[in-house]
Coordinates of C-alpha atoms and ligand atoms in Angstrom, one line a residue:
Chain Y
X1 CA 3.7 28.5 9.8
X2 CA 2.9 30.6 6.7
X3 CA 0.3 28.0 5.6
X4 CA -1.5 28.3 8.9
X5 CA -1.4 32.1 8.9
X6 CA -2.7 32.0 5.4
X7 CA -5.5 29.7 6.3
X8 CA -6.5 31.9 9.2
X9 CA -6.4 35.0 7.0
X10 CA -8.6 33.4 4.3
X11 CA -11.1 31.9 6.8
X12 CA -11.3 35.2 8.8
X13 CA -12.0 37.1 5.6
X14 CA -14.9 34.9 4.7
X15 CA -16.3 34.9 8.2
X16 CA -16.1 38.7 8.3
X17 CA -17.9 38.8 5.0
X18 CA -20.8 36.7 6.3
X19 CA -21.1 38.7 9.4
X20 CA -20.9 41.9 7.3
X21 CA -23.8 40.8 5.1
X22 CA -26.0 40.1 8.2
X23 CA -25.1 43.4 9.8
X24 CA -25.8 45.2 6.5
X25 CA -29.1 43.4 6.2
X26 CA -30.1 44.3 9.8
X27 CA -29.2 47.9 9.4
X28 CA -30.8 48.3 6.0
X29 CA -34.1 47.0 7.3
X30 CA -33.9 49.3 10.3
X31 CA -32.9 52.4 8.4
X32 CA -35.2 51.7 5.4
X33 CA -38.1 50.8 7.7
X34 CA -38.8 47.6 5.8
X35 CA -41.7 45.7 7.3
X36 CA -41.0 42.3 8.7
X37 CA -43.9 41.0 6.5
X38 CA -41.6 41.7 3.5
X39 CA -38.1 41.1 4.8
X40 CA -37.6 40.3 8.5
X41 CA -34.4 41.3 10.2
X42 CA -31.8 38.5 11.0
X43 CA -32.4 39.1 14.7
X44 CA -36.1 38.5 14.2
X45 CA -35.4 35.4 12.3
X46 CA -33.2 34.0 15.0
X47 CA -35.7 34.9 17.6
X48 CA -38.4 33.0 15.8
X49 CA -36.0 30.1 15.3
X50 CA -35.7 29.9 19.0
X51 CA -39.3 30.5 19.7
X52 CA -40.6 27.9 17.3
X53 CA -37.7 25.4 17.8
X54 CA -39.9 22.6 19.2
X55 CA -42.2 22.9 16.2
X56 CA -39.3 23.3 13.7
X57 CA -37.2 20.4 15.0
X58 CA -39.3 17.5 13.7
X59 CA -39.7 19.1 10.3
X60 CA -35.9 19.6 10.1
X61 CA -35.4 16.0 11.1
X62 CA -37.8 14.9 8.4
X63 CA -36.1 16.9 5.7
X64 CA -32.7 15.7 6.7
X65 CA -34.0 12.1 6.7
X66 CA -35.6 12.3 3.3
X67 CA -32.6 14.1 1.8
X68 CA -30.1 11.6 3.2
X69 CA -32.1 8.5 2.2
X70 CA -32.7 9.9 -1.2
X71 CA -29.1 10.9 -1.5
X72 CA -27.9 7.5 -0.4
X73 CA -30.1 5.8 -3.0
X74 CA -28.8 8.3 -5.6
X75 CA -25.2 7.5 -4.7
X76 CA -25.6 3.8 -4.9
X77 CA -27.4 3.9 -8.2
X78 CA -25.1 6.6 -9.5
X79 CA -22.0 4.6 -8.7
X80 CA -23.4 1.5 -10.4
X81 CA -24.4 3.3 -13.5
X82 CA -21.2 5.4 -13.6
X83 CA -19.0 2.3 -13.3
X84 CA -21.1 0.5 -15.9
X85 CA -21.0 3.3 -18.4
X86 CA -17.4 4.3 -17.7
X87 CA -16.0 0.7 -18.1
X88 CA -17.2 0.1 -21.6
X89 CA -16.4 2.3 -24.5
X90 CA -19.6 1.3 -26.3
X91 CA -21.7 1.9 -23.2
X92 CA -20.1 5.3 -22.8
X93 CA -20.6 6.4 -26.3
X94 CA -24.1 5.0 -26.4
X95 CA -25.4 6.3 -23.1
X96 CA -23.7 9.6 -22.8
X97 CA -26.1 11.6 -25.1
X98 CA -29.0 10.1 -23.3
X99 CA -27.5 11.1 -19.9
X100 CA -26.9 14.6 -21.0
X101 CA -30.4 14.8 -22.3
X102 CA -32.0 13.5 -19.1
X103 CA -29.8 15.6 -16.9
X104 CA -30.9 18.7 -18.6
X105 CA -34.5 18.1 -17.7
X106 CA -35.4 20.1 -14.5
X107 CA -35.8 17.1 -12.2
X108 CA -38.3 18.8 -10.0
X109 CA -40.8 18.6 -12.8
X110 CA -41.1 14.9 -12.0
X111 CA -42.5 15.5 -8.5
X112 CA -46.1 15.5 -9.8
X113 CA -45.5 12.2 -11.4
X114 CA -44.1 10.7 -8.2
X115 CA -47.1 12.1 -6.3
X116 CA -49.3 10.4 -8.9
X117 CA -47.6 7.1 -8.4
X118 CA -46.9 7.0 -4.7
X119 CA -49.3 9.6 -3.2
X120 CA -48.2 12.6 -1.2
X121 CA -45.8 12.2 1.7
X122 CA -42.3 11.0 2.3
X123 CA -41.8 8.7 -0.7
X124 CA -41.9 11.4 -3.5
X125 CA -39.5 13.5 -1.5
X126 CA -37.0 10.7 -1.2
X127 CA -37.3 9.8 -4.8
X128 CA -36.9 13.4 -6.0
X129 CA -33.8 13.8 -3.9
X130 CA -32.5 10.5 -5.3
X131 CA -33.2 11.2 -8.9
X132 CA -31.8 14.7 -8.7
X133 CA -28.5 13.5 -7.2
X134 CA -28.0 10.5 -9.5
X135 CA -26.9 12.4 -12.6
X136 CA -23.9 14.4 -11.4
X137 CA -22.6 11.2 -9.8
X138 CA -23.1 9.0 -12.9
X139 CA -21.4 11.5 -15.1
X140 CA -18.4 12.1 -12.8
X141 CA -17.8 8.5 -12.0
X142 CA -18.1 7.5 -15.6
X143 CA -15.7 10.2 -16.6
X144 CA -13.2 9.2 -14.0
X145 CA -13.3 5.6 -15.1
X146 CA -13.3 6.2 -18.8
X147 CA -10.3 8.5 -18.7
X148 CA -7.7 6.1 -17.2
X149 CA -4.4 6.7 -19.0
X150 CA -4.0 4.1 -21.8
X151 CA -0.4 3.5 -20.8
X152 CA -1.6 2.5 -17.3
X153 CA -4.1 0.2 -18.8
X154 CA -1.4 -1.4 -21.0
X155 CA 0.8 -2.0 -18.0
X156 CA -2.2 -3.7 -16.2
X157 CA -3.0 -5.7 -19.2
X158 CA 0.5 -7.1 -19.6
X159 CA 0.1 -8.2 -16.0
X160 CA -2.9 -10.2 -17.3
X161 CA -5.1 -8.2 -14.9
X162 CA -8.8 -9.0 -15.3
X163 CA -11.3 -6.2 -15.9
X164 CA -12.2 -6.5 -12.2
X165 CA -8.6 -6.1 -11.2
X166 CA -8.3 -3.0 -13.3
X167 CA -11.5 -1.6 -11.9
X168 CA -10.7 -2.3 -8.3
X169 CA -7.0 -1.3 -8.4
X170 CA -6.9 1.5 -10.9
X171 CA -10.2 2.9 -12.2
X172 CA -12.2 3.2 -9.0
X173 CA -9.5 4.8 -6.9
X174 CA -8.7 7.1 -9.8
X175 CA -12.3 8.2 -10.1
X176 CA -12.6 9.1 -6.4
X177 CA -11.7 12.8 -6.8
X178 CA -14.4 13.0 -9.5
X179 CA -16.8 11.1 -7.3
X180 CA -16.3 13.4 -4.3
X181 CA -16.5 16.5 -6.3
X182 CA -19.9 15.2 -7.5
X183 CA -21.0 14.2 -4.0
X184 CA -20.7 17.8 -2.8
X185 CA -22.8 19.0 -5.7
X186 CA -25.3 16.1 -5.4
X187 CA -26.0 16.6 -1.7
X188 CA -27.0 20.2 -2.1
X189 CA -29.1 19.2 -5.1
X190 CA -30.7 16.5 -3.0
X191 CA -31.9 19.2 -0.6
X192 CA -33.5 21.1 -3.5
X193 CA -35.3 18.0 -4.5
X194 CA -36.7 17.0 -1.2
X195 CA -37.7 20.5 -0.2
X196 CA -39.5 21.1 -3.4
X197 CA -41.3 17.8 -3.1
X198 CA -42.3 18.6 0.5
X199 CA -43.6 22.0 -0.6
X200 CA -45.8 20.5 -3.2
X201 CA -46.9 17.3 -1.7
X202 CA -46.3 16.6 1.9
X203 CA -47.5 17.5 5.4
X204 CA -44.1 17.2 6.9
X205 CA -40.7 18.7 6.4
X206 CA -39.2 22.1 6.2
X207 CA -40.6 22.8 2.8
X208 CA -44.1 22.1 4.1
X209 CA -43.5 24.1 7.2
X210 CA -42.5 27.1 5.1
X211 CA -45.6 26.8 2.9
X212 CA -47.8 26.8 6.0
X213 CA -45.9 29.6 7.6
X214 CA -46.2 31.8 4.5
X215 CA -50.0 31.2 4.3
X216 CA -50.3 32.6 7.8
X217 CA -47.9 35.5 7.0
X218 CA -45.5 34.3 9.6
X219 CA -42.6 35.6 7.5
X220 CA -39.9 35.3 10.1
X221 CA -40.7 31.6 10.4
X222 CA -40.4 31.2 6.6
X223 CA -37.0 32.7 6.8
X224 CA -36.2 30.6 9.8
X225 CA -36.9 27.6 7.5
X226 CA -34.5 29.0 5.0
X227 CA -31.8 29.4 7.6
X228 CA -32.3 25.7 8.7
X229 CA -31.9 24.6 5.1
X230 CA -28.8 26.7 4.6
X231 CA -27.4 25.3 7.8
X232 CA -28.1 21.7 6.8
X233 CA -26.7 22.2 3.3
X234 CA -23.5 23.8 4.5
X235 CA -23.1 21.1 7.2
X236 CA -23.4 18.3 4.7
X237 CA -21.2 20.1 2.2
X238 CA -18.5 20.5 4.8
X239 CA -18.8 16.9 5.9
X240 CA -18.2 15.7 2.3
X241 CA -15.4 18.2 1.9
X242 CA -13.6 16.8 4.9
X243 CA -14.2 13.2 3.6
X244 CA -12.9 14.3 0.2
X245 CA -9.7 15.7 1.5
X246 CA -9.1 12.6 3.6
X247 CA -9.7 10.2 0.8
X248 CA -8.4 12.0 -2.2
X249 CA -5.7 14.2 -0.8
X250 CA -3.3 12.8 -3.4
X251 CA -5.3 14.4 -6.2
X252 CA -4.9 17.9 -4.9
X253 CA -1.2 17.7 -5.3
X254 CA -1.5 18.0 -9.0
X255 CA -3.9 19.7 -11.4
X256 CA -6.9 17.5 -12.0
X257 CA -9.8 18.9 -14.0
X258 CA -13.0 18.0 -12.2
X259 CA -16.2 18.9 -13.8
Chain O
X1 CA 26.1 -4.6 -5.4
X2 CA 26.1 -8.4 -5.9
X3 CA 25.3 -8.8 -2.3
X4 CA 22.3 -6.6 -2.7
X5 CA 21.3 -8.6 -5.7
X6 CA 21.5 -11.8 -3.7
X7 CA 19.2 -10.3 -1.1
X8 CA 16.4 -10.1 -3.6
X9 CA 16.8 -13.7 -4.5
X10 CA 14.1 -15.2 -2.2
X11 CA 12.2 -15.2 -5.5
X12 CA 12.9 -18.9 -5.6
X13 CA 10.0 -19.8 -3.5
X14 CA 8.2 -22.9 -4.5
X15 CA 5.6 -21.5 -6.8
X16 CA 8.0 -19.3 -8.6
X17 CA 10.3 -22.2 -9.1
X18 CA 7.5 -24.3 -10.4
X19 CA 6.6 -21.6 -12.8
X20 CA 10.1 -21.4 -14.1
X21 CA 10.5 -25.1 -14.5
X22 CA 7.1 -25.3 -16.0
X23 CA 8.3 -22.9 -18.6
X24 CA 11.4 -24.8 -19.6
X25 CA 9.9 -27.5 -21.8
X26 CA 8.0 -24.9 -23.7
X27 CA 11.0 -22.8 -24.4
X28 CA 12.9 -25.4 -26.4
X29 CA 16.4 -24.3 -27.3
X30 CA 15.9 -24.8 -30.9
X31 CA 13.1 -22.4 -31.2
X32 CA 13.5 -18.8 -30.1
X33 CA 11.6 -17.4 -27.1
X34 CA 9.8 -14.9 -29.2
X35 CA 9.2 -15.2 -32.9
X36 CA 7.6 -12.8 -35.3
X37 CA 6.5 -14.6 -38.5
X38 CA 5.7 -12.2 -41.3
X39 CA 3.8 -9.9 -38.9
X40 CA 2.2 -6.7 -40.2
X41 CA 0.0 -4.2 -38.5
X42 CA -2.5 -1.8 -40.0
X43 CA -4.6 0.7 -38.1
X44 CA -7.9 2.1 -39.2
X45 CA -10.1 1.3 -42.1
X46 CA -10.6 2.3 -45.7
X47 CA -8.9 5.5 -46.8
X48 CA -7.7 6.3 -43.4
X49 CA -5.8 3.1 -43.1
X50 CA -2.2 3.4 -41.8
X51 CA 0.3 0.6 -42.2
X52 CA 2.2 0.9 -39.0
X53 CA 4.3 -2.2 -39.4
X54 CA 5.3 -3.8 -42.7
X55 CA 5.8 -7.6 -42.9
X56 CA 8.4 -8.2 -40.2
X57 CA 10.1 -11.3 -39.1
X58 CA 12.2 -11.3 -35.9
X59 CA 13.4 -13.8 -33.4
X60 CA 14.4 -13.1 -29.9
X61 CA 16.1 -15.8 -27.7
X62 CA 15.7 -16.2 -24.0
X63 CA 18.1 -14.0 -22.2
X64 CA 18.6 -11.6 -25.1
X65 CA 18.7 -7.9 -24.6
X66 CA 17.4 -6.4 -27.8
X67 CA 17.5 -2.7 -28.4
X68 CA 15.1 -1.4 -31.0
X69 CA 15.9 1.9 -32.7
X70 CA 14.4 3.7 -35.6
X71 CA 12.9 6.9 -36.8
X72 CA 10.0 8.4 -34.9
X73 CA 6.6 6.9 -35.8
X74 CA 8.1 3.8 -37.5
X75 CA 6.2 1.3 -35.4
X76 CA 8.6 0.5 -32.5
X77 CA 5.9 0.9 -29.8
X78 CA 3.6 -1.1 -32.1
X79 CA 6.0 -4.0 -32.2
X80 CA 6.3 -3.8 -28.4
X81 CA 2.6 -3.9 -28.0
X82 CA 2.4 -7.0 -30.2
X83 CA 4.7 -8.8 -27.9
X84 CA 2.8 -7.7 -24.9
X85 CA -0.4 -9.1 -26.4
X86 CA -1.9 -5.6 -26.3
X87 CA -2.4 -5.6 -30.0
X88 CA -3.3 -8.3 -32.5
X89 CA -1.3 -8.5 -35.7
X90 CA -3.2 -7.8 -38.9
X91 CA -1.4 -10.6 -40.7
X92 CA 1.2 -13.1 -39.6
X93 CA 1.8 -14.7 -36.2
X94 CA 3.7 -13.9 -33.0
X95 CA 4.9 -17.0 -31.2
X96 CA 6.0 -17.0 -27.6
X97 CA 7.8 -20.1 -26.3
X98 CA 7.1 -21.8 -29.6
X99 CA 3.3 -21.4 -29.3
X100 CA 0.9 -18.8 -30.5
X101 CA 0.8 -15.6 -28.4
X102 CA -1.4 -16.0 -25.4
X103 CA -1.1 -19.8 -25.3
X104 CA 2.0 -19.8 -23.2
X105 CA 1.6 -18.0 -19.9
X106 CA 4.6 -15.8 -19.5
X107 CA 5.1 -13.1 -17.0
X108 CA 5.7 -9.7 -18.5
X109 CA 7.0 -6.5 -17.0
X110 CA 6.5 -3.2 -18.8
X111 CA 7.7 0.3 -18.3
X112 CA 6.9 3.4 -20.3
X113 CA 8.5 6.8 -20.8
X114 CA 6.1 8.5 -18.5
X115 CA 5.9 6.9 -15.1
X116 CA 2.5 5.2 -14.7
X117 CA 2.8 5.0 -10.9
X118 CA -0.5 5.3 -9.1
X119 CA -0.6 8.6 -7.3
X120 CA -2.8 7.3 -4.4
X121 CA -0.3 4.5 -3.5
X122 CA 3.0 4.9 -1.7
X123 CA 6.1 4.0 -3.8
X124 CA 6.3 0.6 -2.0
X125 CA 2.7 -0.2 -2.7
X126 CA 3.1 0.8 -6.3
X127 CA 6.1 -1.5 -6.7
X128 CA 4.1 -4.3 -5.0
X129 CA 1.1 -3.9 -7.4
X130 CA 2.1 -6.7 -9.8
X131 CA 2.4 -9.1 -6.9
X132 CA -1.3 -8.3 -6.2
X133 CA -2.3 -9.3 -9.7
X134 CA 0.1 -11.9 -11.2
X135 CA -0.1 -15.5 -10.2
X136 CA 1.3 -17.2 -8.2
X137 CA 2.0 -14.2 -6.0
X138 CA -1.6 -13.0 -6.1
X139 CA -2.9 -15.8 -4.0
X140 CA -0.3 -15.1 -1.3
X141 CA -0.6 -11.3 -1.4
X142 CA -2.8 -11.0 1.6
X143 CA -0.6 -13.1 3.7
X144 CA 2.8 -11.8 2.6
X145 CA 2.3 -8.1 1.7
X146 CA 3.5 -7.1 5.1
X147 CA 6.4 -9.4 5.2
X148 CA 8.2 -11.1 2.3
X149 CA 6.7 -9.0 -0.5
X150 CA 7.3 -5.8 1.3
X151 CA 11.0 -6.8 1.9
X152 CA 11.3 -7.7 -1.8
X153 CA 9.9 -4.3 -2.8
X154 CA 12.3 -2.6 -0.4
X155 CA 15.3 -4.6 -1.6
X156 CA 14.5 -3.7 -5.3
X157 CA 14.1 0.0 -4.3
X158 CA 17.4 -0.1 -2.5
X159 CA 19.0 -1.5 -5.6
X160 CA 17.9 1.4 -7.8
X161 CA 19.0 3.9 -5.1
X162 CA 15.6 4.5 -3.6
X163 CA 16.2 3.0 -0.1
X164 CA 14.0 4.8 2.4
X165 CA 11.6 6.2 -0.2
X166 CA 9.1 3.4 0.1
X167 CA 6.7 5.5 2.2
X168 CA 6.8 8.5 -0.1
X169 CA 4.1 9.1 -2.7
X170 CA 5.0 9.5 -6.4
X171 CA 4.4 13.2 -6.4
X172 CA 7.0 13.6 -3.7
X173 CA 9.7 12.2 -6.1
X174 CA 11.6 13.7 -9.0
X175 CA 11.1 12.4 -12.5
X176 CA 14.2 10.3 -12.3
X177 CA 13.2 8.8 -9.0
X178 CA 9.8 7.9 -10.4
X179 CA 11.3 6.2 -13.3
X180 CA 13.5 4.1 -11.0
X181 CA 10.4 3.1 -9.0
X182 CA 8.7 2.4 -12.3
X183 CA 11.5 0.0 -13.2
X184 CA 11.1 -1.7 -9.9
X185 CA 7.5 -2.3 -10.5
X186 CA 8.3 -3.8 -13.9
X187 CA 10.7 -6.2 -12.2
X188 CA 9.1 -7.1 -8.9
X189 CA 7.2 -10.1 -10.2
X190 CA 10.3 -11.7 -11.8
X191 CA 9.1 -11.3 -15.4
X192 CA 10.2 -13.7 -18.1
X193 CA 10.2 -10.8 -20.5
X194 CA 10.7 -7.1 -19.9
X195 CA 9.2 -4.6 -22.3
X196 CA 10.7 -1.1 -22.1
X197 CA 9.4 1.8 -24.2
X198 CA 11.8 4.7 -24.0
X199 CA 12.0 4.3 -20.2
X200 CA 14.8 6.8 -19.8
X201 CA 13.7 9.1 -22.5
X202 CA 12.5 12.0 -20.3
X203 CA 15.6 12.1 -18.1
X204 CA 18.7 14.2 -18.1
X205 CA 21.9 12.6 -19.4
X206 CA 23.5 11.9 -16.0
X207 CA 20.4 10.3 -14.5
X208 CA 20.0 8.4 -17.6
X209 CA 23.5 7.0 -17.6
X210 CA 23.1 6.1 -14.0
X211 CA 20.0 4.2 -14.8
X212 CA 21.7 2.4 -17.7
X213 CA 24.2 1.1 -15.2
X214 CA 21.5 0.0 -12.8
X215 CA 19.6 -1.6 -15.7
X216 CA 22.8 -3.5 -16.7
X217 CA 23.4 -4.8 -13.2
X218 CA 19.8 -5.9 -12.9
X219 CA 20.0 -7.7 -16.3
X220 CA 23.3 -9.3 -15.6
X221 CA 21.9 -10.7 -12.3
X222 CA 18.7 -12.1 -13.8
X223 CA 19.3 -12.5 -17.6
X224 CA 15.7 -11.6 -18.2
X225 CA 14.8 -11.3 -21.9
X226 CA 14.5 -7.6 -22.6
X227 CA 13.1 -5.6 -25.5
X228 CA 14.1 -2.0 -25.2
X229 CA 12.7 0.7 -27.5
X230 CA 14.9 3.8 -27.5
X231 CA 15.8 6.9 -29.4
X232 CA 19.2 7.1 -27.8
X233 CA 21.8 5.3 -29.9
X234 CA 24.4 5.3 -27.0
X235 CA 21.7 3.8 -24.8
X236 CA 21.0 1.1 -27.4
X237 CA 24.7 0.2 -27.7
X238 CA 25.4 0.4 -24.0
X239 CA 22.6 -1.9 -22.9
X240 CA 21.8 -4.1 -25.9
X241 CA 23.2 -7.4 -26.9
X242 CA 21.6 -6.8 -30.2
X243 CA 20.5 -3.7 -32.0
X244 CA 17.6 -3.8 -34.4
X245 CA 17.2 -0.8 -36.7
X246 CA 13.8 -0.2 -38.1
X247 CA 12.9 1.7 -41.3
X248 CA 10.6 4.6 -41.5
X249 CA 6.8 3.8 -41.5
X250 CA 5.7 1.2 -42.4
X251 CA 8.5 -0.2 -40.2
X252 CA 10.5 -3.2 -40.9
X253 CA 13.8 -4.4 -39.6
X254 CA 16.6 -2.9 -41.7
X255 CA 19.5 -4.1 -39.7
X256 CA 20.0 -6.6 -36.9
X257 CA 23.5 -6.8 -35.5
X258 CA 25.0 -8.1 -32.3
X259 CA 26.8 -5.8 -29.9
X260 CA 29.9 -7.6 -28.6
X261 CA 31.4 -5.2 -26.0
X262 CA 32.3 -7.0 -22.8
X263 CA 30.1 -6.6 -19.8
X264 CA 29.9 -4.9 -17.4
X265 CA 30.2 -1.9 -19.8
X266 CA 31.1 1.4 -18.4
X267 CA 30.1 4.9 -19.3
X268 CA 33.7 5.7 -20.3
X269 CA 33.6 2.9 -22.8
X270 CA 30.9 4.8 -24.7
X271 CA 33.5 7.3 -25.7
X272 CA 36.0 4.8 -27.0
X273 CA 36.6 4.6 -30.8
X274 CA 34.8 1.2 -31.3
X275 CA 31.8 2.3 -29.5
X276 CA 31.7 5.7 -31.3
X277 CA 32.1 3.9 -34.6
X278 CA 29.1 1.7 -33.8
X279 CA 27.0 4.7 -32.9
X280 CA 28.0 6.5 -36.2
X281 CA 27.1 3.4 -38.2
X282 CA 23.7 3.2 -36.5
X283 CA 23.1 6.9 -37.0
X284 CA 23.9 6.6 -40.7
X285 CA 21.4 3.7 -41.0
X286 CA 18.6 5.7 -39.3
X287 CA 19.3 8.8 -41.3
X288 CA 19.0 6.7 -44.5
X289 CA 15.9 5.2 -43.1
X290 CA 14.4 8.6 -42.6
X291 CA 15.2 9.4 -46.2
X292 CA 17.3 12.4 -45.1
X293 CA 20.8 13.6 -45.8
X294 CA 21.8 13.8 -42.1
X295 CA 21.7 17.5 -42.2
X296 CA 19.3 18.6 -39.5
X297 CA 16.9 21.1 -41.0
X298 CA 15.0 23.6 -38.9
X299 CA 11.8 22.0 -37.6
X300 CA 12.8 18.8 -39.4
X301 CA 12.8 16.8 -36.2
Ligands
ATP401 N1 -4.1 3.3 -32.3 C1 -3.6 3.8 -33.4 N2 -4.5 4.2 -34.4 C2 -4.0 4.6 -35.6 N3 -2.7 4.8 -35.9 C3 -1.8 4.4 -35.0 C4 -2.2 3.9 -33.7 N4 -1.1 3.6 -33.0 C5 -0.1 4.0 -33.8 N5 -0.5 4.4 -35.0 C6 0.4 4.8 -36.1 O1 1.3 3.8 -36.3 C7 2.6 4.3 -36.5 C8 3.6 3.7 -35.6 O2 3.3 4.1 -34.3 P1 4.3 3.7 -33.1 O3 3.7 4.3 -31.9 O4 4.5 2.3 -33.1 O5 5.6 4.5 -33.5 P2 7.0 4.6 -32.7 O6 8.0 4.0 -33.5 O7 6.8 4.1 -31.3 O8 7.2 6.2 -32.6 P3 8.0 7.0 -31.5 O9 9.4 6.7 -31.7 O10 7.7 8.4 -31.9 O11 7.4 6.6 -30.2 C9 2.5 5.8 -36.4 O12 2.6 6.4 -37.6 C10 1.2 6.1 -35.7 O13 0.6 7.2 -36.3
MG402 MG1 6.8 4.9 -29.4

């Protein structure tokens, strides 16, 4: 009972905060007389969301599509590399510095290169989303696999377990909390990637729609695009959070440092 | 208790029996089951080199219960790892069943001081883990995990006092309960050899004594060869058929003597004069091995 009350209290506090921010925003714009060319009020944004919905909807679908496809590619490649690097001490020590180096490059800087290679359109957006989401996944999966307790490994080895047995029965399940933690980060990053690529080099997607809207000074529509992005991002984050608590509930019973 | 033990016996299915009989010619009765021949172990290279184990020779016969005691850091765990083929000797040879280590396929069960149960599996699934990996069980795992194997895990759990806990997760159990489950996991695949590294070290005295008794019952039923590393001299004398005392690092076997108290031993027996005298003798040996006077100094542990 206490737990439920506690949950309601915590949730209601954050909902109240969100509503409070919007109310403050609305009032500040009204009282301060801020022009809607500079900062539209939330009600105006919602109005334009409704007004332009038929035009927005295909762009939103396009962005969601490129993000998810890119993210899926990123997850597959990320898991493969993560398992490879995490399973071998040598690979871990060798590849980790390179990984850190690459992951500190702002990935959006590669958009022009993708455009050069594949032309403007969907492909650069997908690839940007993929490449931006790979690294957190690789690093986390590799960490999860490389940090299996040596005692546990000893027990498995005395059972004459093969590398594959150990990976399948111990390392992979063990790295799931790390993996899901990185999924939540990666999916939001994937949005950043696809939207930036759309902004720069595409005639479809929310990023492109916002570019066009801002060039015609339709500022409420620009903000409507932001709202859509926020909604999609939060939605996917929530989806993976739920999946996480389903799959890795065991991990939240004890302290587990997830980076 | 003996009834409960009989219930676990379906182990003698065809493959397991074949495995056992396949073993017998290898384990000739003239040669010991496990034999250390002038084995030494060094860790590291150059200046940083550490000699963990001095030249050691040791024989363990099938069905022996060897307790290994000695000062901290003397190489007990190292010796255990050698037997488990987790570590290669720097010099010398380890023979199992008369052949070089690794040549004879033996089944090993292992338990450490900290329970290494997998937190995402139920206790029952944890106990069944070796059956998923070790032949011949592994090939039958899919078919039998819901029937025979499950019953076997449950029967073992019941034997260590964990009946009804099969569906719980490790984090729902106390330390003592986890260690019981850990013991079940080490035994479920009917090992030829049980390697125990301070398995009861982190438990309170009463739980520990209870687990000694359980351990003794299990051993008396199966006569598995056991190598037990412990810091507790009472534990060594209660459980062991033989106690090997090791010297400080680099470790070697200082003393190797049989323990002849009749089984089943009881906790009360550990307070009788003979038993206390044995403990004192062991204690003196280890104090000497540590190079101390026996007077505990502050922070000297
Ligand atoms: N992987 C390793 N690398 C370097 N040195 C090691 C390694 N493993 C063990 N040693 C050293 O070898 C010696 C023996 O270690 P071991 O773990 O066998 O001791 P132990 O008798 O089990 O001690 P304790 O009773 O405290 O568990 C120790 O001095 C330790 O520092
Ligand atoms: Mg040790």
